[in-house]
């Protein structure tokens, strides 16, 4: 799982971003809205996943005449399936944060990087269960 979080924001009313990855190594299994923005009221959450091109486009906004949310929390949760061993960047781009006055909120983003290794499972010697006494 990949958690997209935000820290120390003031008056967040809506957000949007794209996240890109190497499509030969990863594919998205599920996407869900995090709990942070909906702590301020009813929200509209939009998700578009393109596993062929290797990106997801997410956006979320509060609905109605409410104040934005302050603080830190999780914006979205993305579950990936690893298709092959390797390594790739998780590129966060086209990011936007907006306040309740429809003004842009300045922010800094951090990309991610993942390593995937093939796991070998040993069988334990193949002895099986010891015989039952008779």
PDB file of C-alpha atoms in Angstrom:
ATOM      1  CA  UNK A   1       0.000   0.000   0.000  1.00  0.00           C
ATOM      2  CA  UNK A   2       1.087   3.540  -0.728  1.00  0.00           C
ATOM      3  CA  UNK A   3      -0.260   6.282   1.535  1.00  0.00           C
ATOM      4  CA  UNK A   4      -0.352   9.789   0.070  1.00  0.00           C
ATOM      5  CA  UNK A   5      -0.302  12.129   3.035  1.00  0.00           C
ATOM      6  CA  UNK A   6      -0.234  15.830   3.759  1.00  0.00           C
ATOM      7  CA  UNK A   7       1.373  17.729   6.634  1.00  0.00           C
ATOM      8  CA  UNK A   8       0.591  21.005   8.369  1.00  0.00           C
ATOM      9  CA  UNK A   9      -1.945  22.316   5.853  1.00  0.00           C
ATOM     10  CA  UNK A  10      -4.344  25.184   6.621  1.00  0.00           C
ATOM     11  CA  UNK A  11      -7.863  25.431   5.111  1.00  0.00           C
ATOM     12  CA  UNK A  12      -7.573  22.544   2.609  1.00  0.00           C
ATOM     13  CA  UNK A  13     -10.819  22.393   0.609  1.00  0.00           C
ATOM     14  CA  UNK A  14      -9.649  20.296  -2.348  1.00  0.00           C
ATOM     15  CA  UNK A  15      -6.658  18.517  -3.846  1.00  0.00           C
ATOM     16  CA  UNK A  16      -5.568  16.884  -7.102  1.00  0.00           C
ATOM     17  CA  UNK A  17      -2.513  14.959  -8.295  1.00  0.00           C
ATOM     18  CA  UNK A  18      -1.192  12.392 -10.726  1.00  0.00           C
ATOM     19  CA  UNK A  19       1.132   9.571  -9.733  1.00  0.00           C
ATOM     20  CA  UNK A  20       3.216   7.756 -12.332  1.00  0.00           C
ATOM     21  CA  UNK A  21       5.204   4.490 -12.201  1.00  0.00           C
ATOM     22  CA  UNK A  22       6.847   1.872 -14.426  1.00  0.00           C
ATOM     23  CA  UNK A  23       3.868  -0.073 -15.803  1.00  0.00           C
ATOM     24  CA  UNK A  24       5.992  -3.144 -16.543  1.00  0.00           C
ATOM     25  CA  UNK A  25       6.695  -3.515 -12.797  1.00  0.00           C
ATOM     26  CA  UNK A  26       3.530  -2.323 -11.034  1.00  0.00           C
ATOM     27  CA  UNK A  27      -0.208  -2.180 -11.499  1.00  0.00           C
ATOM     28  CA  UNK A  28      -2.857  -0.554  -9.327  1.00  0.00           C
ATOM     29  CA  UNK A  29      -5.247  -2.972  -7.634  1.00  0.00           C
ATOM     30  CA  UNK A  30      -7.334  -0.446  -5.696  1.00  0.00           C
ATOM     31  CA  UNK A  31      -7.570   3.231  -4.810  1.00  0.00           C
ATOM     32  CA  UNK A  32      -9.485   4.772  -1.944  1.00  0.00           C
ATOM     33  CA  UNK A  33      -9.964   8.207  -0.483  1.00  0.00           C
ATOM     34  CA  UNK A  34      -8.079   8.812   2.736  1.00  0.00           C
ATOM     35  CA  UNK A  35      -9.755  10.057   5.886  1.00  0.00           C
ATOM     36  CA  UNK A  36      -8.224  13.543   6.070  1.00  0.00           C
ATOM     37  CA  UNK A  37     -10.424  15.682   3.818  1.00  0.00           C
ATOM     38  CA  UNK A  38     -13.667  13.879   4.669  1.00  0.00           C
ATOM     39  CA  UNK A  39     -13.065  14.748   8.316  1.00  0.00           C
ATOM     40  CA  UNK A  40     -14.318  18.203   7.257  1.00  0.00           C
ATOM     41  CA  UNK A  41     -17.616  17.042   5.763  1.00  0.00           C
ATOM     42  CA  UNK A  42     -19.067  15.436   2.648  1.00  0.00           C
ATOM     43  CA  UNK A  43     -16.604  15.030  -0.242  1.00  0.00           C
ATOM     44  CA  UNK A  44     -16.528  14.184  -3.932  1.00  0.00           C
ATOM     45  CA  UNK A  45     -13.664  11.821  -4.847  1.00  0.00           C
ATOM     46  CA  UNK A  46     -12.594  11.184  -8.453  1.00  0.00           C
ATOM     47  CA  UNK A  47     -10.218   8.425  -9.575  1.00  0.00           C
ATOM     48  CA  UNK A  48      -8.898   7.468 -13.007  1.00  0.00           C
ATOM     49  CA  UNK A  49      -6.367   4.643 -13.250  1.00  0.00           C
ATOM     50  CA  UNK A  50      -4.444   3.745 -16.413  1.00  0.00           C
ATOM     51  CA  UNK A  51      -2.356   0.638 -15.689  1.00  0.00           C
ATOM     52  CA  UNK A  52      -1.231   0.426 -19.331  1.00  0.00           C
ATOM     53  CA  UNK A  53       0.388   3.872 -19.240  1.00  0.00           C
ATOM     54  CA  UNK A  54       1.319   3.595 -15.548  1.00  0.00           C
ATOM     55  CA  UNK A  55      -0.471   6.456 -13.848  1.00  0.00           C
ATOM     56  CA  UNK A  56      -3.399   7.353 -11.632  1.00  0.00           C
ATOM     57  CA  UNK A  57      -5.182  10.731 -11.583  1.00  0.00           C
ATOM     58  CA  UNK A  58      -6.937  11.521  -8.300  1.00  0.00           C
ATOM     59  CA  UNK A  59      -8.921  14.539  -7.125  1.00  0.00           C
ATOM     60  CA  UNK A  60     -11.081  15.282  -4.105  1.00  0.00           C
ATOM     61  CA  UNK A  61     -13.054  18.258  -2.842  1.00  0.00           C
ATOM     62  CA  UNK A  62     -15.285  19.123   0.054  1.00  0.00           C
ATOM     63  CA  UNK A  63     -18.900  19.898  -0.865  1.00  0.00           C
ATOM     64  CA  UNK A  64     -20.967  22.829   0.294  1.00  0.00           C
ATOM     65  CA  UNK A  65     -20.288  25.981   2.246  1.00  0.00           C
ATOM     66  CA  UNK A  66     -17.824  24.603   4.785  1.00  0.00           C
ATOM     67  CA  UNK A  67     -14.362  25.585   5.959  1.00  0.00           C
ATOM     68  CA  UNK A  68     -11.328  23.686   4.793  1.00  0.00           C
ATOM     69  CA  UNK A  69      -9.498  21.151   6.935  1.00  0.00           C
ATOM     70  CA  UNK A  70      -6.398  21.990   8.990  1.00  0.00           C
ATOM     71  CA  UNK A  71      -3.574  19.699  10.058  1.00  0.00           C
ATOM     72  CA  UNK A  72      -2.035  16.494   8.745  1.00  0.00           C
ATOM     73  CA  UNK A  73      -3.428  13.217   7.446  1.00  0.00           C
ATOM     74  CA  UNK A  74      -3.917  10.758   4.605  1.00  0.00           C
ATOM     75  CA  UNK A  75      -5.324  12.006   1.288  1.00  0.00           C
ATOM     76  CA  UNK A  76      -5.421   8.686  -0.583  1.00  0.00           C
ATOM     77  CA  UNK A  77      -4.429   5.030  -0.305  1.00  0.00           C
ATOM     78  CA  UNK A  78      -3.205   3.171  -3.394  1.00  0.00           C
ATOM     79  CA  UNK A  79      -2.694  -0.589  -3.467  1.00  0.00           C
ATOM     80  CA  UNK A  80      -0.255  -1.945  -6.051  1.00  0.00           C
ATOM     81  CA  UNK A  81       0.515  -5.441  -7.308  1.00  0.00           C
ATOM     82  CA  UNK A  82       4.160  -6.107  -8.138  1.00  0.00           C
ATOM     83  CA  UNK A  83       4.404  -7.709 -11.595  1.00  0.00           C
ATOM     84  CA  UNK A  84       8.169  -8.291 -11.735  1.00  0.00           C
ATOM     85  CA  UNK A  85      11.353  -7.727  -9.726  1.00  0.00           C
ATOM     86  CA  UNK A  86      13.049  -4.382 -10.330  1.00  0.00           C
ATOM     87  CA  UNK A  87      13.032  -0.804  -9.141  1.00  0.00           C
ATOM     88  CA  UNK A  88      11.162   2.316 -10.168  1.00  0.00           C
ATOM     89  CA  UNK A  89      10.303   5.862  -9.222  1.00  0.00           C
ATOM     90  CA  UNK A  90       6.868   6.867  -7.985  1.00  0.00           C
ATOM     91  CA  UNK A  91       6.474  10.266  -9.641  1.00  0.00           C
ATOM     92  CA  UNK A  92       3.990  12.662  -8.018  1.00  0.00           C
ATOM     93  CA  UNK A  93       3.136  15.401 -10.536  1.00  0.00           C
ATOM     94  CA  UNK A  94       0.460  17.924 -11.611  1.00  0.00           C
ATOM     95  CA  UNK A  95      -0.282  18.503  -7.937  1.00  0.00           C
ATOM     96  CA  UNK A  96      -2.747  21.139  -6.741  1.00  0.00           C
ATOM     97  CA  UNK A  97      -4.095  22.120  -3.328  1.00  0.00           C
ATOM     98  CA  UNK A  98      -6.927  24.623  -2.902  1.00  0.00           C
ATOM     99  CA  UNK A  99      -8.480  26.438   0.045  1.00  0.00           C
ATOM    100  CA  UNK A 100     -12.113  27.332   0.801  1.00  0.00           C
ATOM    101  CA  UNK A 101     -11.678  30.678  -1.037  1.00  0.00           C
ATOM    102  CA  UNK A 102     -10.630  28.844  -4.228  1.00  0.00           C
ATOM    103  CA  UNK A 103      -7.046  30.023  -3.798  1.00  0.00           C
ATOM    104  CA  UNK A 104      -4.045  27.829  -4.514  1.00  0.00           C
ATOM    105  CA  UNK A 105      -2.102  26.591  -1.485  1.00  0.00           C
ATOM    106  CA  UNK A 106       1.689  26.605  -2.004  1.00  0.00           C
ATOM    107  CA  UNK A 107       3.215  23.201  -1.271  1.00  0.00           C
ATOM    108  CA  UNK A 108       6.225  20.951  -1.738  1.00  0.00           C
ATOM    109  CA  UNK A 109       5.939  17.340  -2.923  1.00  0.00           C
ATOM    110  CA  UNK A 110       8.172  14.318  -2.431  1.00  0.00           C
ATOM    111  CA  UNK A 111       8.435  11.522  -4.979  1.00  0.00           C
ATOM    112  CA  UNK A 112       9.046   7.933  -3.945  1.00  0.00           C
ATOM    113  CA  UNK A 113      11.265   5.087  -5.096  1.00  0.00           C
ATOM    114  CA  UNK A 114      10.604   1.347  -4.807  1.00  0.00           C
ATOM    115  CA  UNK A 115      12.730  -1.795  -4.992  1.00  0.00           C
ATOM    116  CA  UNK A 116      11.153  -5.185  -5.694  1.00  0.00           C
ATOM    117  CA  UNK A 117      13.065  -8.419  -5.144  1.00  0.00           C
ATOM    118  CA  UNK A 118      12.076 -11.980  -5.875  1.00  0.00           C
ATOM    119  CA  UNK A 119      11.444 -13.932  -2.696  1.00  0.00           C
ATOM    120  CA  UNK A 120      12.495 -17.567  -2.325  1.00  0.00           C
ATOM    121  CA  UNK A 121      10.569 -19.702   0.139  1.00  0.00           C
ATOM    122  CA  UNK A 122      12.227 -22.827   1.503  1.00  0.00           C
ATOM    123  CA  UNK A 123      10.054 -25.845   2.163  1.00  0.00           C
ATOM    124  CA  UNK A 124      11.696 -26.895   5.445  1.00  0.00           C
ATOM    125  CA  UNK A 125      13.445 -30.007   4.231  1.00  0.00           C
ATOM    126  CA  UNK A 126      10.438 -31.851   2.846  1.00  0.00           C
ATOM    127  CA  UNK A 127      10.106 -34.184   5.830  1.00  0.00           C
ATOM    128  CA  UNK A 128       6.416 -33.613   6.324  1.00  0.00           C
ATOM    129  CA  UNK A 129       4.534 -34.556   9.490  1.00  0.00           C
ATOM    130  CA  UNK A 130       6.008 -37.160  11.830  1.00  0.00           C
ATOM    131  CA  UNK A 131       4.096 -40.462  11.949  1.00  0.00           C
ATOM    132  CA  UNK A 132       1.276 -40.764  14.481  1.00  0.00           C
ATOM    133  CA  UNK A 133       1.836 -43.330  17.241  1.00  0.00           C
ATOM    134  CA  UNK A 134      -0.395 -46.420  17.004  1.00  0.00           C
TER     135      UNK A 134
END
